[in-house]
Amino acid sequence: MEIRPRETVNDTTRYDEAAAQATSSGFVYVAAAFAALGGLLFGYDTGVISGAVLFITKQFSLSTFPTELVVAVVLVGAAVGALTGGRLADRLGRRLTLLLTSIIFILGALLCAFSSSLAVLIVGRIIVGLAIGLSSIVPVYISEISPANARGWQASLYQLAITIGILAAYLVDYAFASSEAWRWMLGLAAAPGVLLGIGMIVLPETPRWLLERGRVDQAREVLRRVRGNANIEAEFEDIRQTLAQASERGRFADLKLPEVRPALIVGVGLAIFQQVTGINTVIYYAPQIIQSAGIPSASGAILATAGIGLVNVGMTVVSMLLIERVGRRPLLLTGIVGMIISLGVLGLAFHSSLASATLAWVAVVTLMAYVASFAISLGPIFWLLIGEIYPLRIRGLASGTAATVEWLSNLLVSLTFLSLLQVLGPSLTFWTYGILAVAAWFFCYYLVPETKGRTLEEIERHWRVSRFWKSRTV
Ligand code: BGC
């Protein structure tokens, strides 16, 4: 049974229903696709270093610690960028924040490509990280321009772009490996950065942010544009009324308000579980895992890794096709079960005394199953939900907070994975991620609401009148 917020019974119910029927114009697809370029840069810049680092180490004669630094500072920069980006997006607007993001991406990529010393390279990587963190505002931008019945797949374009970016990075690494051209590997990220910038110069601010800032005429004009001149008055009124009822003022202290806290717990919890269930051990270290399972040739391992990257992209598309039909919760819960099973089997395979050729194939297939399960669940749905579950007045700040926790959790897992492998061995390491995935399942089952087909305003009103543990349907 769907539980409707008590206070929506009168006018707002009428507005809700009309607003939920709103359609999109072709323009909204273009806007969403341009914004999603932020995800492409995110995926590319986090993925490309795995190949580039081999040659960087050689060029600057690096020992282990500086090498780890070159890899990991991006994650630190991203954590800082996500928090700053959230605040900026509330103050300056979503569009200007994304424009700034593109400029920082370009500067960072060029600095890395032309770096003459290790110090310059590290600064360049921090700058790239900042931009990656800032790009976490993309799902908010897309959610705020999309109609309720298409928001799921349109906001998932961000995750799709992340996976395409990762795959492109694997391929670029492969292409430049023989010439050891690491500067090209890092510098190429400037190109999509330019496209993102051009997009953000010509695309509009979101109607919701404009209305929040009192720019009523502009907001109405943009809403008309993204809805293709359909009748927008119901949706417009709905946003206006919800804003009038809001108690938040966009400050950090507001994150503790009773109507914000449940949504914050959902976002932060998903951020932690998205990472501690081990996805980036596969994304960053797949060739090493596959080699240790018994495919000795580096090129064989890299090829298998590219296969995993392809599965990641393909299953993200599948999730986008399903998300409006089956909803967020069923995809999330089913995908996490797939992750639990594949992590269990992967651990078993390393535990058993399989012949190395068999073990290698079992490892490749289970890694693919694991990534496929992530790609229909925790991957896209974390980013989608943090763009849609927070009240408008603190949407940037709250989603930036969740994204910061995501980056810090990523850092924790990336820094501990190799040591865990040494201390616990592969079986126990993968089983540990499997147990954390079981915890993730229960977290999602009890706390994550279904937002399919609901307008952002309905979701916002839901938290004011109802606690998430009483109703799993917004
Ligand atoms: C995560 C990344 C991960 C990627 C894999 C994203 O949702 O935030 O950490 O590398 O998915 O596809």
XYZ file of N, CA and C in Angstrom, residues 178-337:
480
model
N 52.046 0.655 -25.267
C 53.289 0.287 -25.942
C 54.200 1.502 -26.098
N 53.619 2.707 -26.235
C 54.476 3.891 -26.380
C 54.758 4.548 -25.017
N 54.221 3.960 -23.943
C 54.424 4.465 -22.582
C 53.989 5.926 -22.443
N 52.976 6.329 -23.241
C 52.598 7.747 -23.304
C 51.632 8.126 -22.171
N 52.117 8.120 -20.942
C 51.224 8.398 -19.809
C 50.693 9.824 -19.832
N 51.455 10.763 -20.421
C 50.974 12.156 -20.455
C 49.706 12.260 -21.304
N 49.672 11.509 -22.398
C 48.455 11.489 -23.224
C 47.291 10.872 -22.458
N 47.622 9.774 -21.726
C 46.550 9.095 -20.969
C 45.858 10.087 -20.037
N 46.651 10.887 -19.309
C 46.066 11.806 -18.325
C 45.495 13.064 -19.002
N 46.169 13.520 -20.060
C 45.777 14.781 -20.687
C 44.485 14.700 -21.491
N 44.194 13.499 -22.029
C 42.998 13.362 -22.879
C 41.701 13.743 -22.168
N 41.713 13.710 -20.830
C 40.494 14.044 -20.080
C 40.070 15.493 -20.303
N 41.001 16.326 -20.812
C 40.634 17.732 -21.034
C 39.537 17.851 -22.099
N 39.506 16.893 -23.064
C 38.537 17.024 -24.177
C 37.077 16.969 -23.699
N 36.645 15.920 -22.974
C 35.258 15.962 -22.483
C 35.026 17.101 -21.502
N 36.097 17.556 -20.832
C 35.974 18.711 -19.928
C 35.519 19.938 -20.704
N 36.090 20.119 -21.920
C 35.705 21.262 -22.759
C 34.222 21.139 -23.144
N 33.812 19.912 -23.525
C 32.403 19.709 -23.916
C 31.449 20.026 -22.764
N 31.824 19.564 -21.561
C 30.982 19.840 -20.388
C 30.846 21.358 -20.192
N 31.960 22.063 -20.358
C 31.953 23.518 -20.192
C 31.039 24.182 -21.204
N 31.159 23.763 -22.491
C 30.308 24.363 -23.525
C 28.839 24.104 -23.187
N 28.553 22.858 -22.777
C 27.185 22.511 -22.404
C 26.668 23.437 -21.321
N 27.470 23.659 -20.309
C 26.986 24.443 -19.180
C 26.885 25.940 -19.492
N 27.583 26.381 -20.542
C 27.413 27.786 -20.940
C 26.037 27.952 -21.600
N 25.646 26.966 -22.420
C 24.394 27.151 -23.161
C 23.155 26.587 -22.446
N 23.361 25.667 -21.497
C 22.188 25.064 -20.839
C 21.680 25.957 -19.708
N 20.408 25.787 -19.342
C 19.862 26.667 -18.299
C 20.123 26.152 -16.878
N 19.903 27.020 -15.917
C 19.873 26.646 -14.507
C 18.608 25.813 -14.283
N 18.526 25.060 -13.171
C 17.313 24.253 -12.975
C 16.164 25.142 -12.480
N 14.933 24.822 -12.907
C 13.799 25.659 -12.476
C 13.636 25.658 -10.957
N 13.966 24.546 -10.313
C 13.761 24.477 -8.861
C 14.715 25.410 -8.131
N 15.972 25.431 -8.525
C 16.926 26.328 -7.847
C 16.531 27.787 -8.094
N 16.099 28.093 -9.329
C 15.695 29.472 -9.647
C 14.522 29.907 -8.773
N 13.580 29.009 -8.604
C 12.413 29.358 -7.797
C 12.813 29.532 -6.335
N 13.711 28.691 -5.889
C 14.176 28.792 -4.494
C 14.824 30.153 -4.264
N 15.472 30.690 -5.320
C 16.122 32.003 -5.221
C 15.159 33.145 -5.523
N 13.895 32.831 -5.729
C 12.893 33.864 -5.976
C 12.876 34.378 -7.414
N 13.575 33.707 -8.322
C 13.567 34.161 -9.731
C 12.396 33.490 -10.464
N 11.220 33.974 -10.155
C 9.990 33.296 -10.560
C 9.824 33.218 -12.082
N 10.024 34.346 -12.762
C 9.779 34.336 -14.213
C 10.749 33.423 -14.947
N 12.018 33.539 -14.511
C 13.037 32.688 -15.148
C 12.716 31.212 -14.917
N 12.300 30.901 -13.685
C 11.998 29.504 -13.335
C 10.874 28.976 -14.227
N 9.836 29.803 -14.403
C 8.704 29.369 -15.216
C 9.142 29.144 -16.667
N 9.996 30.041 -17.158
C 10.479 29.967 -18.528
C 11.279 28.670 -18.755
N 12.174 28.361 -17.801
C 12.999 27.149 -17.962
C 12.122 25.903 -17.871
N 11.184 25.909 -16.933
C 10.321 24.731 -16.793
C 9.551 24.494 -18.100
N 9.094 25.589 -18.701
C 8.364 25.463 -19.963
C 9.278 24.842 -21.041
N 10.544 25.282 -21.018
C 11.482 24.781 -22.035
C 11.755 23.288 -21.857
N 11.994 22.873 -20.598
C 12.335 21.451 -20.416
C 11.116 20.536 -20.503
N 9.924 21.126 -20.400
C 8.719 20.293 -20.549
C 8.123 20.434 -21.943
N 8.782 21.157 -22.822
C 8.309 21.288 -24.203
C 6.984 22.019 -24.287
N 6.854 23.124 -23.516
C 5.660 23.960 -23.570
C 4.382 23.279 -23.099
N 4.531 22.119 -22.442
C 3.331 21.465 -21.914
C 2.785 22.351 -20.802
N 1.620 22.027 -20.321
C 1.076 22.853 -19.252
C 1.883 22.619 -17.970
N 2.585 23.655 -17.570
C 3.522 23.466 -16.458
C 2.992 24.035 -15.146
N 1.811 24.645 -15.174
C 1.362 25.369 -13.976
C 1.228 24.479 -12.745
N 0.731 23.236 -12.922
C 0.539 22.356 -11.764
C 1.884 22.061 -11.110
N 2.863 21.714 -11.945
C 4.180 21.385 -11.411
C 4.797 22.613 -10.739
N 4.627 23.755 -11.400
C 5.196 25.001 -10.896
C 4.621 25.345 -9.509
N 3.312 25.221 -9.390
C 2.630 25.508 -8.117
C 3.093 24.537 -7.038
N 3.266 23.279 -7.440
C 3.678 22.245 -6.491
C 5.048 22.599 -5.882
N 5.974 23.025 -6.756
C 7.315 23.382 -6.261
C 7.190 24.581 -5.309
N 6.373 25.570 -5.729
C 6.234 26.794 -4.953
C 5.651 26.500 -3.562
N 4.620 25.671 -3.533
C 3.985 25.363 -2.254
C 4.920 24.591 -1.336
N 5.669 23.659 -1.917
C 6.578 22.863 -1.093
C 7.656 23.763 -0.496
N 8.150 24.706 -1.297
C 9.163 25.640 -0.793
C 8.602 26.470 0.349
N 7.332 26.877 0.209
C 6.726 27.723 1.229
C 6.618 26.976 2.557
N 6.502 25.640 2.490
C 6.357 24.864 3.728
C 7.704 24.478 4.339
N 8.803 24.701 3.602
C 10.102 24.188 4.060
C 10.608 24.935 5.287
N 11.213 24.173 6.218
C 11.766 24.838 7.401
C 13.279 24.981 7.278
N 13.902 24.257 6.311
C 15.359 24.314 6.194
C 15.794 25.662 5.625
N 17.028 26.067 6.004
C 17.567 27.304 5.458
C 18.907 27.083 4.761
N 19.233 25.837 4.552
C 20.445 25.545 3.792
C 21.730 25.567 4.595
N 21.634 25.411 5.931
C 22.864 25.413 6.737
C 23.211 23.984 7.152
N 24.478 23.805 7.570
C 24.921 22.487 8.019
C 24.041 21.960 9.150
N 23.681 22.886 10.081
C 22.888 22.475 11.243
C 21.553 21.869 10.813
N 21.058 22.266 9.617
C 19.767 21.747 9.152
C 19.804 20.248 8.862
N 21.023 19.718 8.674
C 21.121 18.286 8.382
C 20.585 17.472 9.558
N 20.530 18.119 10.745
C 20.052 17.383 11.927
C 18.547 17.524 12.143
N 17.885 18.335 11.324
C 16.435 18.512 11.495
C 15.728 17.158 11.359
N 14.674 16.947 12.157
C 13.985 15.643 12.100
C 13.474 15.296 10.707
N 13.135 16.314 9.887
C 12.618 15.982 8.555
C 13.742 15.744 7.543
N 14.997 16.000 7.959
C 16.115 15.784 7.031
C 16.902 14.528 7.426
N 16.975 14.288 8.739
C 17.840 13.218 9.245
C 17.590 11.846 8.598
N 16.331 11.397 8.485
C 16.132 10.062 7.894
C 16.717 9.962 6.490
N 16.505 11.009 5.674
C 17.030 10.976 4.305
C 18.558 11.010 4.331
N 19.111 11.749 5.298
C 20.568 11.820 5.393
C 21.146 10.440 5.726
N 20.463 9.748 6.654
C 20.925 8.399 7.020
C 20.885 7.480 5.796
N 19.822 7.574 5.006
C 19.717 6.731 3.805
C 20.895 7.019 2.860
N 21.159 8.316 2.604
C 22.214 8.682 1.648
C 23.599 8.277 2.153
N 23.867 8.574 3.423
C 25.191 8.273 3.969
C 25.390 6.761 4.082
N 24.321 6.053 4.502
C 24.413 4.590 4.613
C 24.688 3.971 3.251
N 23.956 4.423 2.227
C 24.180 3.869 0.881
C 25.595 4.183 0.396
N 26.082 5.391 0.753
C 27.441 5.782 0.344
C 28.459 4.801 0.906
N 28.300 4.482 2.192
C 29.258 3.563 2.823
C 29.134 2.177 2.193
N 27.879 1.694 2.072
C 27.713 0.329 1.553
C 28.118 0.224 0.088
N 27.940 1.312 -0.693
C 28.338 1.227 -2.099
C 29.829 0.914 -2.200
N 30.599 1.421 -1.236
C 32.051 1.246 -1.323
C 32.581 0.055 -0.528
N 32.066 -0.144 0.711
C 32.679 -1.209 1.531
C 32.305 -2.611 1.065
N 31.420 -2.715 0.071
C 31.150 -4.033 -0.498
C 32.139 -4.341 -1.627
N 33.148 -3.470 -1.792
C 34.339 -3.838 -2.551
C 34.405 -3.514 -4.038
N 33.467 -2.713 -4.586
C 33.456 -2.517 -6.042
C 34.812 -2.046 -6.585
N 35.450 -1.114 -5.873
C 36.665 -0.562 -6.477
C 37.891 -1.451 -6.340
N 37.784 -2.513 -5.530
C 38.896 -3.473 -5.553
C 38.905 -4.124 -6.936
N 37.705 -4.312 -7.501
C 37.624 -4.900 -8.843
C 37.966 -3.852 -9.907
N 37.362 -2.657 -9.770
C 37.595 -1.635 -10.800
C 39.077 -1.246 -10.864
N 39.733 -1.098 -9.709
C 41.132 -0.654 -9.720
C 42.135 -1.811 -9.851
N 41.768 -2.993 -9.318
C 42.776 -4.059 -9.249
C 42.417 -5.315 -10.044
N 41.387 -5.250 -10.919
C 40.967 -6.468 -11.624
C 42.122 -7.221 -12.283
N 43.043 -6.535 -13.004
C 44.107 -7.309 -13.653
C 44.931 -8.106 -12.641
N 45.226 -7.505 -11.488
C 46.007 -8.232 -10.481
C 45.229 -9.430 -9.929
N 43.904 -9.229 -9.676
C 43.100 -10.339 -9.134
C 43.089 -11.488 -10.142
N 42.875 -11.126 -11.418
C 42.790 -12.163 -12.453
C 44.136 -12.875 -12.613
N 45.218 -12.093 -12.566
C 46.552 -12.720 -12.675
C 46.789 -13.680 -11.514
N 46.402 -13.242 -10.299
C 46.676 -14.110 -9.150
C 45.812 -15.364 -9.200
N 44.683 -15.299 -9.975
C 43.841 -16.488 -10.103
C 44.384 -17.447 -11.159
N 45.364 -17.000 -11.945
C 45.986 -17.961 -12.849
C 46.049 -17.605 -14.320
N 45.752 -16.345 -14.699
C 46.022 -15.954 -16.095
C 47.321 -15.156 -16.052
N 48.444 -15.779 -16.372
C 49.718 -15.100 -16.124
C 49.974 -13.912 -17.047
N 49.494 -13.969 -18.303
C 49.896 -12.895 -19.221
C 49.177 -11.595 -18.895
N 49.955 -10.502 -18.879
C 49.375 -9.200 -18.555
C 48.305 -8.825 -19.565
N 48.574 -9.117 -20.871
C 47.582 -8.679 -21.855
C 46.293 -9.475 -21.723
N 46.394 -10.769 -21.365
C 45.189 -11.577 -21.129
C 44.382 -10.983 -19.988
N 45.091 -10.603 -18.913
C 44.402 -10.043 -17.736
C 43.743 -8.708 -18.089
N 44.447 -7.898 -18.898
C 43.886 -6.588 -19.263
C 42.650 -6.768 -20.153
N 42.733 -7.770 -21.053
C 41.594 -8.038 -21.927
C 40.376 -8.476 -21.115
N 40.612 -9.376 -20.139
C 39.510 -9.824 -19.281
C 38.943 -8.635 -18.507
N 39.821 -7.708 -18.109
C 39.370 -6.523 -17.380
C 38.487 -5.661 -18.275
N 38.867 -5.529 -19.539
C 38.046 -4.745 -20.468
C 36.671 -5.398 -20.601
N 36.644 -6.754 -20.586
C 35.369 -7.481 -20.629
C 34.510 -7.101 -19.425
N 35.137 -7.009 -18.260
C 34.396 -6.632 -17.048
C 33.849 -5.203 -17.202
N 34.663 -4.331 -17.787
C 34.227 -2.951 -18.016
C 33.014 -2.895 -18.936
N 33.029 -3.791 -19.938
C 31.911 -3.835 -20.894
C 30.622 -4.314 -20.206
N 30.766 -5.328 -19.355
C 29.610 -5.832 -18.595
C 29.046 -4.699 -17.717
N 29.936 -3.914 -17.129
C 29.539 -2.793 -16.266
C 28.662 -1.798 -17.049
N 29.113 -1.454 -18.263
C 28.335 -0.516 -19.091
C 26.998 -1.157 -19.483
N 27.056 -2.402 -19.983
C 25.848 -3.063 -20.496
C 24.784 -3.200 -19.423
N 25.181 -3.618 -18.219
C 24.190 -3.830 -17.172
C 23.658 -2.507 -16.612
N 24.444 -1.437 -16.747
C 23.911 -0.133 -16.331
C 22.777 0.265 -17.270
N 22.945 -0.050 -18.568
C 21.867 0.230 -19.519
C 20.628 -0.590 -19.152
N 20.842 -1.871 -18.820
C 19.708 -2.724 -18.430
C 18.986 -2.099 -17.232
N 19.759 -1.636 -16.259
C 19.135 -1.040 -15.074
C 18.325 0.202 -15.455
N 18.850 0.999 -16.401
C 18.113 2.204 -16.818
C 16.788 1.838 -17.502
N 16.824 0.702 -18.251
C 15.592 0.290 -18.934
C 14.549 -0.199 -17.934
N 15.040 -0.747 -16.808
C 14.106 -1.349 -15.852
C 13.618 -0.397 -14.771
N 14.405 0.653 -14.508
C 14.194 1.399 -13.264
C 12.814 2.046 -13.134
N 12.248 2.543 -14.245
C 10.920 3.153 -14.127
C 9.822 2.101 -14.062
N 10.130 0.909 -14.565
C 9.108 -0.129 -14.556
C 9.076 -0.862 -13.217
N 10.259 -1.342 -12.768
C 10.217 -2.159 -11.542
C 10.480 -1.342 -10.274
N 11.072 -0.165 -10.416
C 11.316 0.661 -9.227
C 12.715 0.483 -8.672
N 13.076 1.390 -7.750
C 14.444 1.390 -7.190
C 14.669 0.209 -6.250
N 13.706 -0.030 -5.349
C 13.937 -1.048 -4.310
C 14.129 -2.459 -4.866
N 13.248 -2.943 -5.770
C 13.453 -4.301 -6.273
C 14.810 -4.469 -6.954
N 15.239 -3.453 -7.714
C 16.542 -3.563 -8.383
C 17.667 -3.612 -7.358
N 17.548 -2.732 -6.366
C 18.581 -2.643 -5.330
C 18.705 -3.977 -4.590
N 17.551 -4.497 -4.151
C 17.584 -5.706 -3.318
C 18.033 -6.925 -4.137
N 17.585 -7.010 -5.402
C 17.993 -8.149 -6.226
C 19.487 -8.065 -6.545
N 19.934 -6.880 -6.922
C 21.348 -6.714 -7.291
C 22.267 -7.058 -6.116
N 21.877 -6.639 -4.924
C 22.764 -6.913 -3.768
C 22.827 -8.419 -3.489
N 21.696 -9.132 -3.708
C 21.752 -10.593 -3.537
C 22.788 -11.170 -4.524
